[in-house]
mmCIF file of N, CA and C in Angstrom:
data_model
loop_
_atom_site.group_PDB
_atom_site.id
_atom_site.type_symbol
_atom_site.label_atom_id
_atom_site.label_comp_id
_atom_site.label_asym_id
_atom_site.label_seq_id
_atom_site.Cartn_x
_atom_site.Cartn_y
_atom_site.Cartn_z
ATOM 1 N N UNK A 3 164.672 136.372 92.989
ATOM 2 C CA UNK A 3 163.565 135.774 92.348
ATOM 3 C C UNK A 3 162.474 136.833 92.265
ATOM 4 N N UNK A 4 161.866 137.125 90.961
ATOM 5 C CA UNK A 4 160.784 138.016 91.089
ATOM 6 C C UNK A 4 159.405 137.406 90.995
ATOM 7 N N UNK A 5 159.005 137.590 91.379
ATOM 8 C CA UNK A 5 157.250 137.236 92.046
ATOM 9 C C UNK A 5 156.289 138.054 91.769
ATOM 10 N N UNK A 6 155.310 137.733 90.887
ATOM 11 C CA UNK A 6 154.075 138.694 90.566
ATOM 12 C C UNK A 6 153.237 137.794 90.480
ATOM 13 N N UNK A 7 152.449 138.301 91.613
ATOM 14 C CA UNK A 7 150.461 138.023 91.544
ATOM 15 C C UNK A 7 149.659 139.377 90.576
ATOM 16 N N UNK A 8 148.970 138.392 89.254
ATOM 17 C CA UNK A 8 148.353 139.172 88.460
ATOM 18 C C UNK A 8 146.574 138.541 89.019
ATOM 19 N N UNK A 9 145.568 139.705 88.718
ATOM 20 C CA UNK A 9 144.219 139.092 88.822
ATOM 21 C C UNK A 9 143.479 139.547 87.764
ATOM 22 N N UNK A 10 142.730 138.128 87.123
ATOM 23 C CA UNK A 10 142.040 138.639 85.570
ATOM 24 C C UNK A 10 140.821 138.121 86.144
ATOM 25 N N UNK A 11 140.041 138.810 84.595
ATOM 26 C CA UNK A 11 138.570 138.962 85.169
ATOM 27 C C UNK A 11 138.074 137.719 84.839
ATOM 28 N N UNK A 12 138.452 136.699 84.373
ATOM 29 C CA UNK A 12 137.672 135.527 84.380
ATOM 30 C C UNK A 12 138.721 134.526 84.622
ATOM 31 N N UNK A 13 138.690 133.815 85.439
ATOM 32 C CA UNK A 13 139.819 132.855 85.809
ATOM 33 C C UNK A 13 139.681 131.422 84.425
ATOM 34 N N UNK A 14 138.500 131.177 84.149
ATOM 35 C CA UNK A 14 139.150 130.489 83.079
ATOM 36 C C UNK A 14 139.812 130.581 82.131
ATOM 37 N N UNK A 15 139.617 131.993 81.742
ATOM 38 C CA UNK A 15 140.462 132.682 80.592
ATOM 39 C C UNK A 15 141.817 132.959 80.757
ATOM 40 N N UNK A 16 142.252 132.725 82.598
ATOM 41 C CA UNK A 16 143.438 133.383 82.729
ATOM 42 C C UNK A 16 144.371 132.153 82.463
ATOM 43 N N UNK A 17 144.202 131.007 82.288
ATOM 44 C CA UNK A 17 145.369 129.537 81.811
ATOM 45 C C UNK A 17 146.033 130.462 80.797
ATOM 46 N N UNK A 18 147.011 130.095 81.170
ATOM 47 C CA UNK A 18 147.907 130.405 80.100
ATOM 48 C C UNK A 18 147.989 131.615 79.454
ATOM 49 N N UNK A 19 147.804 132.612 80.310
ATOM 50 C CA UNK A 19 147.289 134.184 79.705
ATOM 51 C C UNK A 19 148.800 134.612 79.933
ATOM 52 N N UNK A 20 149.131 135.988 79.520
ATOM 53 C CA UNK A 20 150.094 136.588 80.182
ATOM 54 C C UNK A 20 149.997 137.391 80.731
ATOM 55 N N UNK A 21 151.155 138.036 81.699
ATOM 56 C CA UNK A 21 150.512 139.086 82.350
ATOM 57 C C UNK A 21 150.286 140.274 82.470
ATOM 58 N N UNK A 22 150.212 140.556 80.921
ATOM 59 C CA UNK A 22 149.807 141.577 79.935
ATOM 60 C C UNK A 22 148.130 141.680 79.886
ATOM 61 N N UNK A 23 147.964 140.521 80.232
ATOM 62 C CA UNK A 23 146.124 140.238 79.444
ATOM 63 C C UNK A 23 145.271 140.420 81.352
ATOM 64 N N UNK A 24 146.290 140.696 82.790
ATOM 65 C CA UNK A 24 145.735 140.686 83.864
ATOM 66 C C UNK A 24 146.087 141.945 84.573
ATOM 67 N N UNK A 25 146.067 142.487 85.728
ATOM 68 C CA UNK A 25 145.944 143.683 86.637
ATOM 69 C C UNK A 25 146.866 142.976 87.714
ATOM 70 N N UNK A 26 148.896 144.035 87.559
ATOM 71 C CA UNK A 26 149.512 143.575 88.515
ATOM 72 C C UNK A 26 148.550 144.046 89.825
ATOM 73 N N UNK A 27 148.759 142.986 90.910
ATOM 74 C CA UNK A 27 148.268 143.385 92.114
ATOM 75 C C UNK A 27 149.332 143.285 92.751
ATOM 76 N N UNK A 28 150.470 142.553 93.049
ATOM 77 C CA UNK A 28 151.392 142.731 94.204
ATOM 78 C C UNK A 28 152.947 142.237 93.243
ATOM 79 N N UNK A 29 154.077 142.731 93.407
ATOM 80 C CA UNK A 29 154.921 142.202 92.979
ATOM 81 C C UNK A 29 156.411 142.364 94.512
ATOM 82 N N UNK A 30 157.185 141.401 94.143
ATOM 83 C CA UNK A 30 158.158 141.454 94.879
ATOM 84 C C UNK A 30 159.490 140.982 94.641
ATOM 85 N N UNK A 31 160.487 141.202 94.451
ATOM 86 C CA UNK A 31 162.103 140.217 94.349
ATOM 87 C C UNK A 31 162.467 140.049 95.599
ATOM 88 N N UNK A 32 162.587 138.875 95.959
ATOM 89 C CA UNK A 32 163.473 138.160 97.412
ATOM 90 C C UNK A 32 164.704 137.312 96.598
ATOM 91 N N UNK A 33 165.684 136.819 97.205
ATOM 92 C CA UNK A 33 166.525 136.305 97.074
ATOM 93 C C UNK A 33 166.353 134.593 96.960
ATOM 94 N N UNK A 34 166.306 133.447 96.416
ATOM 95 C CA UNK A 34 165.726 132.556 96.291
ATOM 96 C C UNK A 34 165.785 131.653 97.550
ATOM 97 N N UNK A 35 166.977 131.975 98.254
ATOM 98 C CA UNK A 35 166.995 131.294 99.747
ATOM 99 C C UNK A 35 165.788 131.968 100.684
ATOM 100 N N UNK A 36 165.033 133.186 100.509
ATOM 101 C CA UNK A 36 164.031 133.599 101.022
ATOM 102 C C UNK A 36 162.869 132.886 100.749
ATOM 103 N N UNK A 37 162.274 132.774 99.048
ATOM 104 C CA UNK A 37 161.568 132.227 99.076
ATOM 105 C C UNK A 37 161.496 130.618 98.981
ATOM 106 N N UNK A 38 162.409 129.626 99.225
ATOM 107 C CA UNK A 38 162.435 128.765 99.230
ATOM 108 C C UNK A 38 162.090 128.000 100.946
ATOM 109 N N UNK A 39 162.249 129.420 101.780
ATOM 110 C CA UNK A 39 161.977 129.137 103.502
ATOM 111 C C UNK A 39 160.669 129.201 103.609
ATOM 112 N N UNK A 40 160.419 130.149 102.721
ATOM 113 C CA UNK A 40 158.479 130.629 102.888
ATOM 114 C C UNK A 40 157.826 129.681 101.719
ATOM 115 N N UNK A 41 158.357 128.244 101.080
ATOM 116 C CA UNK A 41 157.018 127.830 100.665
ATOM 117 C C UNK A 41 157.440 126.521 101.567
ATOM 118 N N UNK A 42 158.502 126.052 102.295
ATOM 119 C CA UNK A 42 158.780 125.084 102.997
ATOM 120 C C UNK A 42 158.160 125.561 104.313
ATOM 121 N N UNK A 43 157.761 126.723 105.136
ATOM 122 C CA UNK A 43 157.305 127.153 105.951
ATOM 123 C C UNK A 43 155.965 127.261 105.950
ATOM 124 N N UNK A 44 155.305 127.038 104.709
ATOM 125 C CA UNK A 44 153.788 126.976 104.208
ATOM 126 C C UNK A 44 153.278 125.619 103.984
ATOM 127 N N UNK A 45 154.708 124.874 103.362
ATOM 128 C CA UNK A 45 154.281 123.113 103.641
ATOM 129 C C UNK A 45 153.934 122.853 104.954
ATOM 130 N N UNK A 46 155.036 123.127 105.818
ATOM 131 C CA UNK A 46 154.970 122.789 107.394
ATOM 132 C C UNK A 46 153.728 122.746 107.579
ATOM 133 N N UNK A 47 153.046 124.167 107.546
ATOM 134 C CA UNK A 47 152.275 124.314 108.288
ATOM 135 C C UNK A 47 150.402 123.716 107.867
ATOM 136 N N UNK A 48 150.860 123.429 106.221
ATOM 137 C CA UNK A 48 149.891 122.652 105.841
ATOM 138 C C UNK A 48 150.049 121.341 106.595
ATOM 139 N N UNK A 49 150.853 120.880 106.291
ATOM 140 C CA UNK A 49 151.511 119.528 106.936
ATOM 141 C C UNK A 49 150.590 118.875 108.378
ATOM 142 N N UNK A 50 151.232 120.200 109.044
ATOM 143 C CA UNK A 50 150.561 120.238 110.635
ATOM 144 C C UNK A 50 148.643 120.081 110.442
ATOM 145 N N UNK A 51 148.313 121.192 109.949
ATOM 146 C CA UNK A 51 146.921 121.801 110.229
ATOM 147 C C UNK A 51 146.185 120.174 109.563
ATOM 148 N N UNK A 52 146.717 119.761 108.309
ATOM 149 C CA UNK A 52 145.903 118.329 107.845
ATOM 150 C C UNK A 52 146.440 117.080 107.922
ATOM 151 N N UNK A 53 147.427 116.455 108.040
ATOM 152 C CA UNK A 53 148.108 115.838 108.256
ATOM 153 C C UNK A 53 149.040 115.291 107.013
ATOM 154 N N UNK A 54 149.882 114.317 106.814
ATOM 155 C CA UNK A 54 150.075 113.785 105.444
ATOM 156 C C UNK A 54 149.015 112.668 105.392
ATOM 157 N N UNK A 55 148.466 112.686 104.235
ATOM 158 C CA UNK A 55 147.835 111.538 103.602
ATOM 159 C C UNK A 55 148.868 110.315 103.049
ATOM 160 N N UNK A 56 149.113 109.174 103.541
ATOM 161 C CA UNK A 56 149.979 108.064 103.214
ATOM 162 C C UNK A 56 148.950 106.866 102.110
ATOM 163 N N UNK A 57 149.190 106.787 101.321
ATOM 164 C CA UNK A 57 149.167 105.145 100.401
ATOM 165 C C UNK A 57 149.441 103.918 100.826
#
């Protein structure tokens, strides 16, 4: 999976921009079983720190 964080100079302008129109800042390829641990490992820990909100 490839992964790029771009940063433009006006965030409203950046909807829907490409990332032609921003400044790569970090890019990376992991394997999708990698990043699928690290955004379930980022829920967790949201999870923890606020709790779930229930209906």
């Amino acid at each position: 999976m490839d992964i790029s964080i771009y940063e433009f100079p006006h965030m409203a302008a950046s909807v829907g921009a490409s990332g032609d129109d921003g400044t790569l800042m970090w890019r990376t390829t992991e394997p999708r079983s990698v990043f699928a641990r690290a955004v379930m490992e980022a829920a967790q820990s949201v999870l923890q720190r606020f709790g779930e909100e229930r209906h």
